[in-house]
Amino acid sequence: MTAIEAVTFDYWNTLVYELRGHLRGRRLEAWSGLLEEAGFAHERLQLEAVYDAAWDAYVTSWRANQQFRSAEAAEHCVEQLGFEVPPDVRAALVEAFGRAGEEAELHLAEGTEDCLRTLKGAGIKLGIICDVGFTSSTMLRDHLIRHGVLPLFDHWSFSDEVGAYKPAAAIFEHALDGLGGPVPERVAHVGDLRRTDVAGALAMGMVAVRYTGINDDDSQAEPEAQHVVAHHSEVPGVLGVISS
């Protein structure tokens, strides 16, 4: 087995997860309160439809590797409300949409910290390669700080800062450069999605590890990773890393 020099991790449903619908609910509650305060009658189902349409627009852009950030999603929602809101209300809605992730309850996947410390203790460099949705990279890193693990990473590549989503080579190249330029064959990428994490890593010549502990991606049969793990405790072993 080729010696591994660096390991990159996907963020959502690999390092961190939310309880289903948590962030969506926070944004809808914030908007409902702001609209009610401003005197705009609305139905919860209407807001849900507006939000879901914005998410569909994001997914389309994500698949096309075209950036669709939080502010754009919020503006998309405002345009779909079906009524005009004054500039101050519009600004408040956009701000609330973006800030919903600040105090959200995001959970570290079981075994993550021990895995990271084992790899770090073996001299492995660590990185993050993350496709950002409606919560900015700054907020996502803040959550890792709160969980006490951000200092374990040597570099990170978030799509809203790099300007590319996985599986595009650009975001993987950004990660490799930031980790000191190791040859791809000596770098592993751990993530849950076949289309982005597995396909992107394999195309770069990296070792792909598909993590199924939170989301066992059955959206497509291929590609498959060289290794499939259900718990982070398995990662060092499948990569041949022995803790010091």
mmCIF file of C-alpha atoms in Angstrom:
data_model
loop_
_atom_site.group_PDB
_atom_site.id
_atom_site.type_symbol
_atom_site.label_atom_id
_atom_site.label_comp_id
_atom_site.label_asym_id
_atom_site.label_seq_id
_atom_site.Cartn_x
_atom_site.Cartn_y
_atom_site.Cartn_z
ATOM 1 C CA MET A 1 0.000 0.000 0.000
ATOM 2 C CA THR A 2 1.281 3.464 -0.928
ATOM 3 C CA ALA A 3 2.059 5.518 2.163
ATOM 4 C CA ILE A 4 -0.560 8.201 2.771
ATOM 5 C CA GLU A 5 0.781 11.704 3.431
ATOM 6 C CA ALA A 6 -2.468 13.666 3.670
ATOM 7 C CA VAL A 7 -6.197 13.088 4.141
ATOM 8 C CA THR A 8 -8.980 15.471 3.160
ATOM 9 C CA PHE A 9 -12.505 15.295 4.529
ATOM 10 C CA ASP A 10 -15.863 16.344 3.184
ATOM 11 C CA TYR A 11 -17.800 18.516 5.657
ATOM 12 C CA TRP A 12 -21.535 17.781 5.483
ATOM 13 C CA ASN A 13 -22.554 14.266 6.556
ATOM 14 C CA THR A 14 -18.906 13.325 6.971
ATOM 15 C CA LEU A 15 -17.406 15.597 9.619
ATOM 16 C CA VAL A 16 -20.625 17.337 10.647
ATOM 17 C CA TYR A 17 -24.358 16.776 10.342
ATOM 18 C CA GLU A 18 -27.629 18.473 11.230
ATOM 19 C CA LEU A 19 -30.811 16.794 12.343
ATOM 20 C CA ARG A 20 -33.012 16.586 9.278
ATOM 21 C CA GLY A 21 -34.623 19.936 8.435
ATOM 22 C CA HIS A 22 -32.991 21.861 11.297
ATOM 23 C CA LEU A 23 -31.450 24.676 9.238
ATOM 24 C CA ARG A 24 -34.477 24.869 6.960
ATOM 25 C CA GLY A 25 -36.698 25.268 10.011
ATOM 26 C CA ARG A 26 -34.523 28.018 11.492
ATOM 27 C CA ARG A 27 -34.682 30.033 8.276
ATOM 28 C CA LEU A 28 -38.422 29.598 7.907
ATOM 29 C CA GLU A 29 -39.053 30.616 11.521
ATOM 30 C CA ALA A 30 -36.867 33.702 11.159
ATOM 31 C CA TRP A 31 -38.636 34.786 7.973
ATOM 32 C CA SER A 32 -42.084 34.122 9.379
ATOM 33 C CA GLY A 33 -41.321 36.340 12.363
ATOM 34 C CA LEU A 34 -39.905 39.171 10.251
ATOM 35 C CA LEU A 35 -42.814 39.137 7.811
ATOM 36 C CA GLU A 36 -45.379 39.058 10.612
ATOM 37 C CA GLU A 37 -43.628 41.923 12.385
ATOM 38 C CA ALA A 38 -43.676 43.944 9.152
ATOM 39 C CA GLY A 39 -47.400 43.284 8.703
ATOM 40 C CA PHE A 40 -47.252 40.874 5.772
ATOM 41 C CA ALA A 41 -49.793 38.070 5.862
ATOM 42 C CA HIS A 42 -48.358 34.750 4.722
ATOM 43 C CA GLU A 43 -48.845 31.018 5.002
ATOM 44 C CA ARG A 44 -46.209 28.620 6.323
ATOM 45 C CA LEU A 45 -46.758 26.373 3.311
ATOM 46 C CA GLN A 46 -46.038 29.333 1.057
ATOM 47 C CA LEU A 47 -42.693 29.970 2.762
ATOM 48 C CA GLU A 48 -41.832 26.281 2.583
ATOM 49 C CA ALA A 49 -42.514 26.229 -1.161
ATOM 50 C CA VAL A 50 -40.396 29.350 -1.676
ATOM 51 C CA TYR A 51 -37.519 27.868 0.314
ATOM 52 C CA ASP A 52 -37.685 24.519 -1.455
ATOM 53 C CA ALA A 53 -37.651 26.258 -4.847
ATOM 54 C CA ALA A 54 -34.463 28.067 -3.823
ATOM 55 C CA TRP A 55 -32.913 24.771 -2.746
ATOM 56 C CA ASP A 56 -33.808 23.235 -6.108
ATOM 57 C CA ALA A 57 -32.133 26.203 -7.813
ATOM 58 C CA TYR A 58 -29.055 25.623 -5.668
ATOM 59 C CA VAL A 59 -28.906 21.931 -6.570
ATOM 60 C CA THR A 60 -29.138 22.787 -10.274
ATOM 61 C CA SER A 61 -26.279 25.277 -9.919
ATOM 62 C CA TRP A 62 -24.268 22.868 -7.765
ATOM 63 C CA ARG A 63 -24.499 20.163 -10.398
ATOM 64 C CA ALA A 64 -23.510 22.669 -13.091
ATOM 65 C CA ASN A 65 -20.573 23.926 -10.969
ATOM 66 C CA GLN A 66 -22.031 27.440 -10.882
ATOM 67 C CA GLN A 67 -21.852 29.247 -7.549
ATOM 68 C CA PHE A 68 -25.170 29.849 -5.763
ATOM 69 C CA ARG A 69 -24.418 31.392 -2.390
ATOM 70 C CA SER A 70 -26.596 32.211 0.595
ATOM 71 C CA ALA A 71 -27.353 35.795 -0.465
ATOM 72 C CA GLU A 72 -28.429 34.611 -3.914
ATOM 73 C CA ALA A 73 -30.663 31.978 -2.348
ATOM 74 C CA ALA A 74 -32.247 34.580 -0.070
ATOM 75 C CA GLU A 75 -32.865 36.945 -2.988
ATOM 76 C CA HIS A 76 -34.374 34.058 -4.930
ATOM 77 C CA CYS A 77 -36.773 33.450 -2.042
ATOM 78 C CA VAL A 78 -37.747 37.112 -1.792
ATOM 79 C CA GLU A 79 -38.544 37.218 -5.502
ATOM 80 C CA GLN A 80 -40.809 34.184 -5.135
ATOM 81 C CA LEU A 81 -42.849 35.491 -2.189
ATOM 82 C CA GLY A 82 -45.595 36.788 -4.443
ATOM 83 C CA PHE A 83 -45.687 40.258 -2.905
ATOM 84 C CA GLU A 84 -43.373 43.254 -2.737
ATOM 85 C CA VAL A 85 -41.486 44.036 0.448
ATOM 86 C CA PRO A 86 -39.813 47.388 1.204
ATOM 87 C CA PRO A 87 -36.005 47.607 1.042
ATOM 88 C CA ASP A 88 -35.520 47.487 4.822
ATOM 89 C CA VAL A 89 -37.602 44.317 5.154
ATOM 90 C CA ARG A 90 -35.836 42.778 2.176
ATOM 91 C CA ALA A 91 -32.446 43.503 3.744
ATOM 92 C CA ALA A 92 -33.575 42.016 7.062
ATOM 93 C CA LEU A 93 -34.821 38.860 5.337
ATOM 94 C CA VAL A 94 -31.554 38.384 3.448
ATOM 95 C CA GLU A 95 -29.511 38.927 6.613
ATOM 96 C CA ALA A 96 -31.638 36.512 8.653
ATOM 97 C CA PHE A 97 -31.362 33.874 5.947
ATOM 98 C CA GLY A 98 -27.582 34.069 6.024
ATOM 99 C CA ARG A 99 -27.260 34.200 9.804
ATOM 100 C CA ALA A 100 -29.520 31.222 10.476
ATOM 101 C CA GLY A 101 -26.496 28.942 10.545
ATOM 102 C CA GLU A 102 -24.658 30.852 13.270
ATOM 103 C CA GLU A 103 -26.338 29.326 16.309
ATOM 104 C CA ALA A 104 -27.601 26.192 14.605
ATOM 105 C CA GLU A 105 -27.110 22.824 16.274
ATOM 106 C CA LEU A 106 -24.537 21.075 14.118
ATOM 107 C CA HIS A 107 -23.171 17.804 15.432
ATOM 108 C CA LEU A 108 -19.756 16.233 14.995
ATOM 109 C CA ALA A 109 -19.967 12.749 13.506
ATOM 110 C CA GLU A 110 -19.192 10.010 16.001
ATOM 111 C CA GLY A 111 -15.496 9.192 16.214
ATOM 112 C CA THR A 112 -14.398 12.204 14.188
ATOM 113 C CA GLU A 113 -12.092 13.796 16.738
ATOM 114 C CA ASP A 114 -10.349 10.530 17.634
ATOM 115 C CA CYS A 115 -9.848 9.781 13.939
ATOM 116 C CA LEU A 116 -8.364 13.204 13.263
ATOM 117 C CA ARG A 117 -6.041 12.975 16.250
ATOM 118 C CA THR A 118 -4.879 9.501 15.236
ATOM 119 C CA LEU A 119 -4.047 10.701 11.730
ATOM 120 C CA LYS A 120 -2.409 13.866 13.037
ATOM 121 C CA GLY A 121 -0.361 11.857 15.519
ATOM 122 C CA ALA A 122 0.964 9.757 12.647
ATOM 123 C CA GLY A 123 2.223 12.869 10.866
ATOM 124 C CA ILE A 124 -0.607 13.009 8.330
ATOM 125 C CA LYS A 125 -1.641 16.433 7.038
ATOM 126 C CA LEU A 126 -5.374 17.104 7.210
ATOM 127 C CA GLY A 127 -7.647 19.149 4.969
ATOM 128 C CA ILE A 128 -11.309 19.902 4.308
ATOM 129 C CA ILE A 129 -12.987 19.970 0.891
ATOM 130 C CA CYS A 130 -16.521 21.284 1.304
ATOM 131 C CA ASP A 131 -19.376 22.135 -1.034
ATOM 132 C CA VAL A 132 -21.087 25.032 0.734
ATOM 133 C CA GLY A 133 -24.877 25.268 0.671
ATOM 134 C CA PHE A 134 -26.814 28.062 2.401
ATOM 135 C CA THR A 135 -24.455 28.338 5.400
ATOM 136 C CA SER A 136 -21.223 30.212 4.701
ATOM 137 C CA SER A 137 -17.768 28.723 5.111
ATOM 138 C CA THR A 138 -16.999 31.207 7.892
ATOM 139 C CA MET A 139 -19.908 29.879 9.941
ATOM 140 C CA LEU A 140 -19.039 26.282 9.128
ATOM 141 C CA ARG A 141 -15.506 26.791 10.426
ATOM 142 C CA ASP A 142 -16.901 28.471 13.546
ATOM 143 C CA HIS A 143 -18.815 25.283 14.291
ATOM 144 C CA LEU A 144 -15.597 23.272 14.021
ATOM 145 C CA ILE A 145 -13.972 25.729 16.429
ATOM 146 C CA ARG A 146 -16.811 25.160 18.897
ATOM 147 C CA HIS A 147 -16.262 21.424 18.600
ATOM 148 C CA GLY A 148 -12.533 21.936 19.184
ATOM 149 C CA VAL A 149 -11.299 20.320 15.967
ATOM 150 C CA LEU A 150 -10.538 23.138 13.517
ATOM 151 C CA PRO A 151 -6.928 23.510 14.790
ATOM 152 C CA LEU A 152 -6.299 19.899 13.741
ATOM 153 C CA PHE A 153 -6.632 20.863 10.071
ATOM 154 C CA ASP A 154 -3.705 22.193 8.064
ATOM 155 C CA HIS A 155 -5.803 23.629 5.240
ATOM 156 C CA TRP A 156 -9.366 23.923 3.995
ATOM 157 C CA SER A 157 -11.055 24.401 0.648
ATOM 158 C CA PHE A 158 -14.639 25.690 0.782
ATOM 159 C CA SER A 159 -16.524 26.131 -2.476
ATOM 160 C CA ASP A 160 -17.736 29.663 -1.710
ATOM 161 C CA GLU A 161 -14.109 30.762 -1.369
ATOM 162 C CA VAL A 162 -12.516 28.597 -4.065
ATOM 163 C CA GLY A 163 -15.272 29.237 -6.618
ATOM 164 C CA ALA A 164 -15.794 25.597 -7.577
ATOM 165 C CA TYR A 165 -17.800 22.635 -6.332
ATOM 166 C CA LYS A 166 -16.749 19.007 -6.214
ATOM 167 C CA PRO A 167 -16.129 16.995 -8.355
ATOM 168 C CA ALA A 168 -14.345 19.808 -10.258
ATOM 169 C CA ALA A 169 -10.584 19.394 -10.275
ATOM 170 C CA ALA A 170 -10.100 23.025 -9.191
ATOM 171 C CA ILE A 171 -11.266 22.509 -5.614
ATOM 172 C CA PHE A 172 -9.216 19.322 -5.198
ATOM 173 C CA GLU A 173 -6.167 21.070 -6.663
ATOM 174 C CA HIS A 174 -6.699 23.933 -4.219
ATOM 175 C CA ALA A 175 -6.655 21.417 -1.373
ATOM 176 C CA LEU A 176 -3.526 19.654 -2.597
ATOM 177 C CA ASP A 177 -1.677 22.932 -3.069
ATOM 178 C CA GLY A 178 -2.650 24.060 0.417
ATOM 179 C CA LEU A 179 -1.378 20.811 1.894
ATOM 180 C CA GLY A 180 2.058 21.310 0.382
ATOM 181 C CA GLY A 181 1.571 19.685 -2.996
ATOM 182 C CA PRO A 182 1.708 15.957 -2.219
ATOM 183 C CA VAL A 183 1.240 13.648 -5.189
ATOM 184 C CA PRO A 184 -2.454 12.670 -5.416
ATOM 185 C CA GLU A 185 -1.669 8.969 -5.029
ATOM 186 C CA ARG A 186 -0.486 9.707 -1.495
ATOM 187 C CA VAL A 187 -3.639 11.598 -0.521
ATOM 188 C CA ALA A 188 -6.982 10.127 0.551
ATOM 189 C CA HIS A 189 -10.337 11.885 0.464
ATOM 190 C CA VAL A 190 -13.141 10.842 2.822
ATOM 191 C CA GLY A 191 -16.718 11.766 1.920
ATOM 192 C CA ASP A 192 -20.237 10.438 1.580
ATOM 193 C CA LEU A 193 -21.323 11.289 -1.974
ATOM 194 C CA ARG A 194 -20.407 9.197 -4.996
ATOM 195 C CA ARG A 195 -20.939 11.979 -7.580
ATOM 196 C CA THR A 196 -18.806 14.577 -5.823
ATOM 197 C CA ASP A 197 -16.493 13.009 -3.247
ATOM 198 C CA VAL A 198 -15.748 9.634 -4.793
ATOM 199 C CA ALA A 199 -15.764 10.691 -8.446
ATOM 200 C CA GLY A 200 -13.727 13.821 -7.762
ATOM 201 C CA ALA A 201 -11.081 11.996 -5.747
ATOM 202 C CA LEU A 202 -10.749 9.158 -8.246
ATOM 203 C CA ALA A 203 -10.440 11.584 -11.160
ATOM 204 C CA MET A 204 -7.536 13.250 -9.357
ATOM 205 C CA GLY A 205 -5.815 9.926 -8.749
ATOM 206 C CA MET A 206 -6.434 10.139 -5.003
ATOM 207 C CA VAL A 207 -7.533 7.308 -2.740
ATOM 208 C CA ALA A 208 -11.300 7.531 -2.232
ATOM 209 C CA VAL A 209 -12.947 6.536 1.045
ATOM 210 C CA ARG A 210 -16.751 6.564 1.101
ATOM 211 C CA TYR A 211 -18.164 7.229 4.567
ATOM 212 C CA THR A 212 -21.621 5.749 5.192
ATOM 213 C CA GLY A 213 -22.048 6.536 8.891
ATOM 214 C CA ILE A 214 -24.612 9.289 8.332
ATOM 215 C CA ASN A 215 -25.606 9.009 4.683
ATOM 216 C CA ASP A 216 -25.156 5.790 2.725
ATOM 217 C CA ASP A 217 -25.402 7.294 -0.750
ATOM 218 C CA ASP A 218 -27.584 5.102 -2.949
ATOM 219 C CA SER A 219 -28.376 7.822 -5.495
ATOM 220 C CA GLN A 220 -26.225 6.006 -8.053
ATOM 221 C CA ALA A 221 -24.353 2.717 -8.168
ATOM 222 C CA GLU A 222 -21.068 4.086 -9.457
ATOM 223 C CA PRO A 223 -18.408 5.135 -8.911
ATOM 224 C CA GLU A 224 -17.400 3.230 -5.826
ATOM 225 C CA ALA A 225 -14.490 4.123 -3.586
ATOM 226 C CA GLN A 226 -11.495 1.910 -2.898
ATOM 227 C CA HIS A 227 -12.635 1.805 0.726
ATOM 228 C CA VAL A 228 -16.083 2.042 2.337
ATOM 229 C CA VAL A 229 -16.325 2.726 6.073
ATOM 230 C CA ALA A 230 -19.272 3.123 8.429
ATOM 231 C CA HIS A 231 -17.359 4.752 11.295
ATOM 232 C CA HIS A 232 -14.479 7.185 11.459
ATOM 233 C CA SER A 233 -12.532 4.774 13.646
ATOM 234 C CA GLU A 234 -12.055 2.629 10.528
ATOM 235 C CA VAL A 235 -10.368 5.342 8.464
ATOM 236 C CA PRO A 236 -6.787 5.113 9.793
ATOM 237 C CA GLY A 237 -6.780 1.337 9.450
ATOM 238 C CA VAL A 238 -7.992 1.161 5.844
ATOM 239 C CA LEU A 239 -5.341 3.734 4.934
ATOM 240 C CA GLY A 240 -2.597 1.756 6.645
ATOM 241 C CA VAL A 241 -1.972 4.465 9.217
ATOM 242 C CA ILE A 242 -0.684 3.312 12.582
ATOM 243 C CA SER A 243 -0.897 5.786 15.451
ATOM 244 C CA SER A 244 2.341 6.628 17.209
#
